[in-house]
Structure formats: structure tokens, C-alpha cells
Amino acid sequence: MKALFDKISNDCSKIVTQTYSTSFSTAVKMLAPGIRQDIYNIYGFVRFADEIVDSFHDYDKEALFTMFETDLKNALKNKISLNPILNAFQHTANKYNIPDELIDAFMNSMRLDLFKKVYTTKEDYHQYIYGSADVVGLMCLKVFVKGNNEVYEKLKHAAMKLGSAFQKVNFLRDLKADFEDLDRTYFPNADLNNLNEKSKQDIIQDIEQDFAEGFEGIKNLPLEAKFGVYTAYIYYRTLLTKLKKTPSTEIKHTRIRVPDYQKVSLLANCYVKYRLNLL
């Protein structure tokens, strides 16, 4: 019956992914069937940790996070957890030997969200990005290369850059919620009370550089992963283009989205390029 519990755990991670992010779950569907579940398992884990620090305002978030962290460590050690999300994640982490340092770095950045509101230096900003995004890209890369350390090392830098780009786009898109609802300011040296076009363009230029370096890695990914990752890349590039065209005065007051009809068109174009081997 343990197999049934593991199936339920996997199903929970898949449901979490599909419920919280239709865009990401669409990209996961473009991965080869053999690696989809492991990416669902990673997403479910990072989403739950993020949800604790971002959403549970009527509860003792620090206590909840500490309990989640303890359960995570026990799950990784014992290779089982009664928390289905952690049970699914520990299976993937142990299967692909995801290093503890990546998991610890992620949890450290999530813990920062419990009390740190402003990032005034580039060093602090980059450290947070590394823990909250870069290492997630590396966890996924561990799955994509199926234990091939030589390929992993070759693509490591690009995976981190792609993770950074995705996270920074999220920061810019969610500027209103982070600033007004959570009182957080991630971008250093940017006055969000008076965000101007120059500050916005500086942020976008930095993201575009991350995308350029990240794309080089996509071209060298195993075939099982290339289409799915490329789909996510195109979606986020499109979102960045919309943000680039949105006046700085509006970004802080609205949440920019890519409409569903445009997502369908993007997916079709991605598929054509993939099938024609144009990546």
C-alpha cells in the first residue's frame, strides 16, 4: 500500500502545480513523460514553502515555517513523510541526489521573507535570488540530465541565469502585491514610491542579460527537457516584453498578464520551432 500513498503524494504535487500556475503546468506538460512528475514534485515543495511566508498572515508564519523545515529534513533523511508534498519531493531529491546545499539555500531565502522587507545592496539581492530561484533551476536541471554530472556542470551557469530571469520577471510583474500587500522591496537602488522609466529599464536590461545567458543552456538541454523549458522561456520573455511596454507609473498599480489566447499562440510557435530543430 506504500505505492498507493506515493501515488497520492505525486498526485497532490501535480494538483498544486496545476492550481497555482497554469503557465508553468503547461510547460511541464511539454516535458517528456518520464520526468514530468519529478518537476511537479519540485514545484509542489517550493510552492508550499513560499505560500507559508507569503499568504498565512493570520497564523504564526515563523512557527509554521520551522515545522515545515523540520518535516522536510526528516523526510529527506527517512525517505518518507506523512506530508504528501514532502513525501513526493523527498523521492525526487533522493532519486537524483539533489544536494542538501541547494535545498538549504532555498529554505534560507524563504526564511528571509519572514522578516526582511528591503534589499538595499546588490549582494543581498543576488544572494536572495540565488536561494529563491537559481537553486530551483539547478534542482530541475538535476532531473533533466538524469544524473549526468558532466552535462550538469556544463549547463549549471545557464540554468541559474534562467532561474534568475524568471524570478526577476515575477518581481517586476508582482511589484504591486509585493510592495503594497507584503511591504517588500526586492530591487536595490530603486525607489518604488517614485519608480521611473530609467529604473525600470535598468531592471529590464539586467533581466534580458540573464535571458541571453540562460537561452544558451536551453539549446544544449537533453531532448526530453528542451521543449518544456523553451516553452517557459518564451512565456516569460513575452511577459517581459509586455512589462517593457508598460509605463513605469502603471506597473506599480496593475498586474501584467499574458492572456490565454496568446499563450495558445505562443505554444504553437514553440512547437513549430522545436519540431523544425530551430532551437
Coordinates of C-alpha atoms in Angstrom, one line a residue:
M1 CA 0.0 0.0 0.0
K2 CA 3.0 2.3 0.2
A3 CA 2.9 2.5 -3.6
L4 CA -0.7 3.9 -3.3
F5 CA 0.4 6.5 -0.8
D6 CA 3.3 7.5 -3.1
K7 CA 0.8 7.9 -6.0
I8 CA -1.4 10.1 -3.9
S9 CA 1.6 12.2 -2.9
N10 CA 2.6 12.6 -6.6
D11 CA -1.0 13.5 -7.5
C12 CA -1.0 16.2 -4.8
S13 CA 2.1 17.8 -6.2
K14 CA 0.6 17.7 -9.7
I15 CA -2.6 19.3 -8.4
V16 CA -0.6 22.0 -6.6
T17 CA 1.2 22.9 -9.8
Q18 CA -1.9 22.9 -12.0
T19 CA -3.8 25.0 -9.4
Y20 CA -1.2 27.6 -8.6
S21 CA 0.4 28.1 -12.0
T22 CA -1.4 27.2 -15.3
S23 CA 1.5 28.6 -17.3
F24 CA 4.1 26.5 -15.5
S25 CA 2.0 23.4 -15.6
T26 CA 1.5 23.9 -19.3
A27 CA 5.3 24.0 -19.7
V28 CA 5.7 20.8 -17.6
K29 CA 3.3 19.0 -20.0
M30 CA 5.8 19.7 -22.8
L31 CA 8.5 17.7 -21.0
A32 CA 8.9 14.0 -21.7
P33 CA 6.5 11.9 -19.6
G34 CA 9.4 10.3 -17.7
I35 CA 10.5 13.5 -16.0
R36 CA 7.2 15.4 -15.6
Q37 CA 6.3 14.1 -12.2
D38 CA 9.7 14.9 -10.7
I39 CA 9.2 18.6 -11.8
Y40 CA 5.7 18.6 -10.3
N41 CA 7.3 17.3 -7.1
I42 CA 9.9 20.1 -7.0
Y43 CA 7.3 22.8 -7.8
G44 CA 4.9 21.5 -5.1
F45 CA 7.7 21.7 -2.5
V46 CA 8.8 25.2 -3.4
R47 CA 5.2 26.5 -3.7
F48 CA 4.3 25.3 -0.2
A49 CA 7.3 26.9 1.4
D50 CA 6.6 30.1 -0.5
E51 CA 2.9 30.0 0.5
I52 CA 3.7 29.9 4.2
V53 CA 5.8 33.1 4.1
D54 CA 3.5 34.9 1.6
S55 CA 0.0 34.0 2.5
F56 CA -0.7 32.8 6.0
H57 CA -1.0 36.2 7.6
D58 CA -3.5 35.2 10.3
Y59 CA -1.1 32.5 11.7
D60 CA 2.3 32.3 13.2
K61 CA 4.2 32.0 10.0
E62 CA 7.6 31.5 11.6
A63 CA 6.3 28.6 13.7
L64 CA 4.7 27.0 10.6
F65 CA 7.8 27.5 8.6
T66 CA 10.0 26.0 11.3
M67 CA 7.7 23.0 11.5
F68 CA 7.8 22.6 7.7
E69 CA 11.6 22.8 7.7
T70 CA 11.8 20.1 10.4
D71 CA 9.4 17.9 8.5
L72 CA 11.5 18.4 5.3
K73 CA 14.7 17.4 7.0
N74 CA 13.1 14.3 8.4
A75 CA 11.5 13.4 5.0
L76 CA 14.9 13.6 3.3
K77 CA 16.6 11.6 6.0
N78 CA 13.9 8.9 6.5
K79 CA 12.7 8.8 2.8
I80 CA 9.1 9.2 3.8
S81 CA 6.8 11.8 5.1
L82 CA 3.1 12.0 6.1
N83 CA 3.0 15.3 4.4
P84 CA 2.3 14.2 0.8
I85 CA 4.0 17.2 -0.8
L86 CA 7.2 16.5 1.2
N87 CA 6.9 12.8 0.6
A88 CA 6.8 13.4 -3.2
F89 CA 9.7 15.9 -3.0
Q90 CA 12.0 13.6 -0.9
H91 CA 11.5 10.9 -3.5
T92 CA 12.7 13.2 -6.3
A93 CA 15.5 14.7 -4.2
N94 CA 16.9 11.2 -3.2
K95 CA 16.4 9.8 -6.7
Y96 CA 18.5 12.5 -8.4
N97 CA 20.8 13.2 -5.5
I98 CA 19.8 16.8 -5.2
P99 CA 22.5 18.3 -2.9
D100 CA 21.4 19.5 0.5
E101 CA 23.1 22.8 -0.1
L102 CA 20.6 23.6 -2.9
I103 CA 17.6 22.8 -0.6
D104 CA 19.1 24.7 2.3
A105 CA 19.8 27.8 0.2
F106 CA 16.2 27.8 -1.0
M107 CA 14.9 27.5 2.6
N108 CA 17.2 30.2 3.8
S109 CA 15.8 32.6 1.2
M110 CA 12.3 31.7 2.1
R111 CA 13.0 32.3 5.8
L112 CA 14.3 35.8 4.9
D113 CA 10.8 36.6 3.6
L114 CA 9.5 36.3 7.2
F115 CA 11.4 39.4 8.4
K116 CA 13.5 41.0 5.7
K117 CA 11.5 43.7 3.7
V118 CA 14.1 45.7 1.8
Y119 CA 17.1 44.7 -0.2
T120 CA 19.4 47.7 -0.3
T121 CA 22.6 46.1 -1.6
K122 CA 23.2 44.1 -4.8
E123 CA 25.0 41.4 -2.7
D124 CA 21.9 40.8 -0.6
Y125 CA 19.7 40.9 -3.6
H126 CA 21.8 38.4 -5.6
Q127 CA 22.0 36.1 -2.5
Y128 CA 18.2 36.1 -2.2
I129 CA 17.8 35.4 -6.0
Y130 CA 20.3 32.5 -5.7
G131 CA 18.4 30.9 -2.9
S132 CA 14.9 31.6 -4.2
A133 CA 15.4 30.9 -7.9
D134 CA 18.8 29.8 -9.1
V135 CA 18.8 26.7 -7.0
V136 CA 15.3 25.8 -8.1
G137 CA 16.7 25.9 -11.7
L138 CA 19.5 23.6 -10.6
M139 CA 17.1 21.2 -8.9
C140 CA 15.2 20.9 -12.2
L141 CA 18.5 20.5 -14.1
K142 CA 19.4 17.5 -11.9
V143 CA 16.2 15.9 -13.2
F144 CA 16.8 16.9 -16.8
V145 CA 20.3 15.4 -17.0
K146 CA 19.3 12.3 -15.2
G147 CA 22.4 12.1 -13.0
N148 CA 24.9 13.0 -15.8
N149 CA 27.2 15.3 -13.7
E150 CA 29.3 16.3 -16.8
V151 CA 26.3 17.7 -18.5
Y152 CA 25.0 19.2 -15.3
E153 CA 28.2 21.2 -14.8
K154 CA 28.2 22.3 -18.4
L155 CA 24.6 23.7 -18.1
K156 CA 24.8 24.8 -14.5
H157 CA 25.5 28.5 -15.2
A158 CA 22.8 28.8 -17.8
A159 CA 20.2 27.1 -15.5
M160 CA 21.0 29.6 -12.8
K161 CA 20.6 32.5 -15.1
L162 CA 17.3 31.3 -16.4
G163 CA 16.1 30.9 -12.8
S164 CA 17.2 34.4 -12.1
A165 CA 15.4 35.8 -15.1
F166 CA 12.1 34.0 -14.3
Q167 CA 12.3 35.3 -10.7
K168 CA 13.1 38.9 -11.6
V169 CA 10.2 38.9 -14.1
N170 CA 8.0 37.7 -11.3
F171 CA 9.3 40.5 -9.1
L172 CA 8.5 43.1 -11.7
R173 CA 5.1 41.7 -12.5
D174 CA 4.2 41.4 -8.8
L175 CA 5.5 44.8 -7.9
K176 CA 2.1 46.0 -6.7
A177 CA 1.4 42.9 -4.4
D178 CA 5.0 42.8 -3.0
F179 CA 5.1 46.5 -2.3
E180 CA 1.6 47.2 -1.1
D181 CA 0.5 43.9 0.4
L182 CA 3.7 42.4 1.7
D183 CA 5.7 45.7 2.2
R184 CA 8.7 44.1 0.3
T185 CA 11.2 45.8 -2.0
Y186 CA 13.5 43.3 -3.8
F187 CA 15.1 45.6 -6.3
P188 CA 18.1 47.5 -4.8
N189 CA 18.6 51.2 -5.6
A190 CA 15.1 51.6 -6.9
D191 CA 12.6 53.9 -5.2
L192 CA 9.3 52.1 -5.8
N193 CA 7.4 55.1 -4.5
N194 CA 8.7 57.0 -7.5
L195 CA 9.6 54.3 -10.0
N196 CA 10.7 56.0 -13.2
E197 CA 11.4 54.7 -16.7
K198 CA 15.2 54.7 -16.2
S199 CA 14.9 52.5 -13.1
K200 CA 12.5 50.2 -14.9
Q201 CA 14.7 49.9 -18.0
D202 CA 17.8 49.2 -15.8
I203 CA 15.9 46.3 -14.3
I204 CA 14.8 45.0 -17.7
Q205 CA 18.2 45.2 -19.1
D206 CA 19.6 43.1 -16.3
I207 CA 16.8 40.5 -16.9
E208 CA 17.5 40.5 -20.6
Q209 CA 21.1 39.7 -20.0
D210 CA 20.0 36.8 -17.8
F211 CA 17.7 35.5 -20.5
A212 CA 20.5 35.7 -23.1
E213 CA 22.8 33.6 -21.0
G214 CA 20.0 31.2 -20.0
F215 CA 19.0 30.6 -23.6
E216 CA 22.4 29.2 -24.4
G217 CA 21.8 26.4 -22.0
I218 CA 18.3 25.6 -23.4
K219 CA 19.9 24.9 -26.8
N220 CA 22.0 22.2 -25.1
L221 CA 19.4 20.5 -22.9
P222 CA 18.5 16.9 -23.4
L223 CA 15.6 16.4 -25.8
E224 CA 13.3 15.3 -23.0
A225 CA 13.5 18.7 -21.4
K226 CA 14.2 21.1 -24.2
F227 CA 10.7 21.8 -25.5
G228 CA 9.2 22.3 -22.0
V229 CA 11.9 24.7 -20.8
Y230 CA 11.8 26.6 -24.1
T231 CA 8.1 27.0 -23.7
A232 CA 8.6 28.5 -20.2
Y233 CA 11.3 30.7 -21.6
I234 CA 9.1 32.1 -24.4
Y235 CA 6.3 32.7 -22.0
Y236 CA 8.5 34.7 -19.6
R237 CA 10.1 36.6 -22.5
T238 CA 6.6 37.6 -23.7
L239 CA 5.7 38.7 -20.2
L240 CA 8.9 40.8 -20.0
T241 CA 8.1 42.4 -23.4
K242 CA 4.7 43.4 -22.1
L243 CA 6.3 44.9 -18.9
K244 CA 8.8 46.7 -21.1
K245 CA 5.9 48.4 -22.9
T246 CA 4.0 49.3 -19.8
P247 CA 4.8 52.7 -18.4
S248 CA 6.6 52.6 -15.0
T249 CA 3.7 54.5 -13.4
E250 CA 1.3 51.7 -14.3
I251 CA 3.5 48.7 -13.3
K252 CA 3.1 49.6 -9.6
H253 CA -0.7 49.7 -9.9
T254 CA -1.5 46.7 -12.0
R255 CA -0.5 43.1 -12.6
I256 CA 0.6 42.4 -16.2
R257 CA -0.6 39.1 -17.7
V258 CA -0.3 37.1 -20.9
P259 CA -3.9 36.3 -22.0
D260 CA -4.9 32.7 -22.6
Y261 CA -5.4 33.2 -26.3
Q262 CA -1.8 34.5 -26.6
K263 CA -0.5 31.6 -24.6
V264 CA -2.0 29.1 -27.1
S265 CA -0.4 31.0 -30.0
L266 CA 3.0 31.0 -28.2
L267 CA 2.8 27.3 -27.5
A268 CA 2.0 26.6 -31.2
N269 CA 5.0 28.7 -32.3
C270 CA 7.3 27.0 -29.8
Y271 CA 6.2 23.6 -31.1
V272 CA 6.9 24.5 -34.7
K273 CA 10.4 25.8 -33.8
Y274 CA 11.1 22.7 -31.8
R275 CA 10.0 20.3 -34.5
L276 CA 12.0 22.1 -37.1
N277 CA 15.0 21.9 -34.9
L278 CA 15.4 25.7 -34.9
L279 CA 16.5 26.0 -31.2

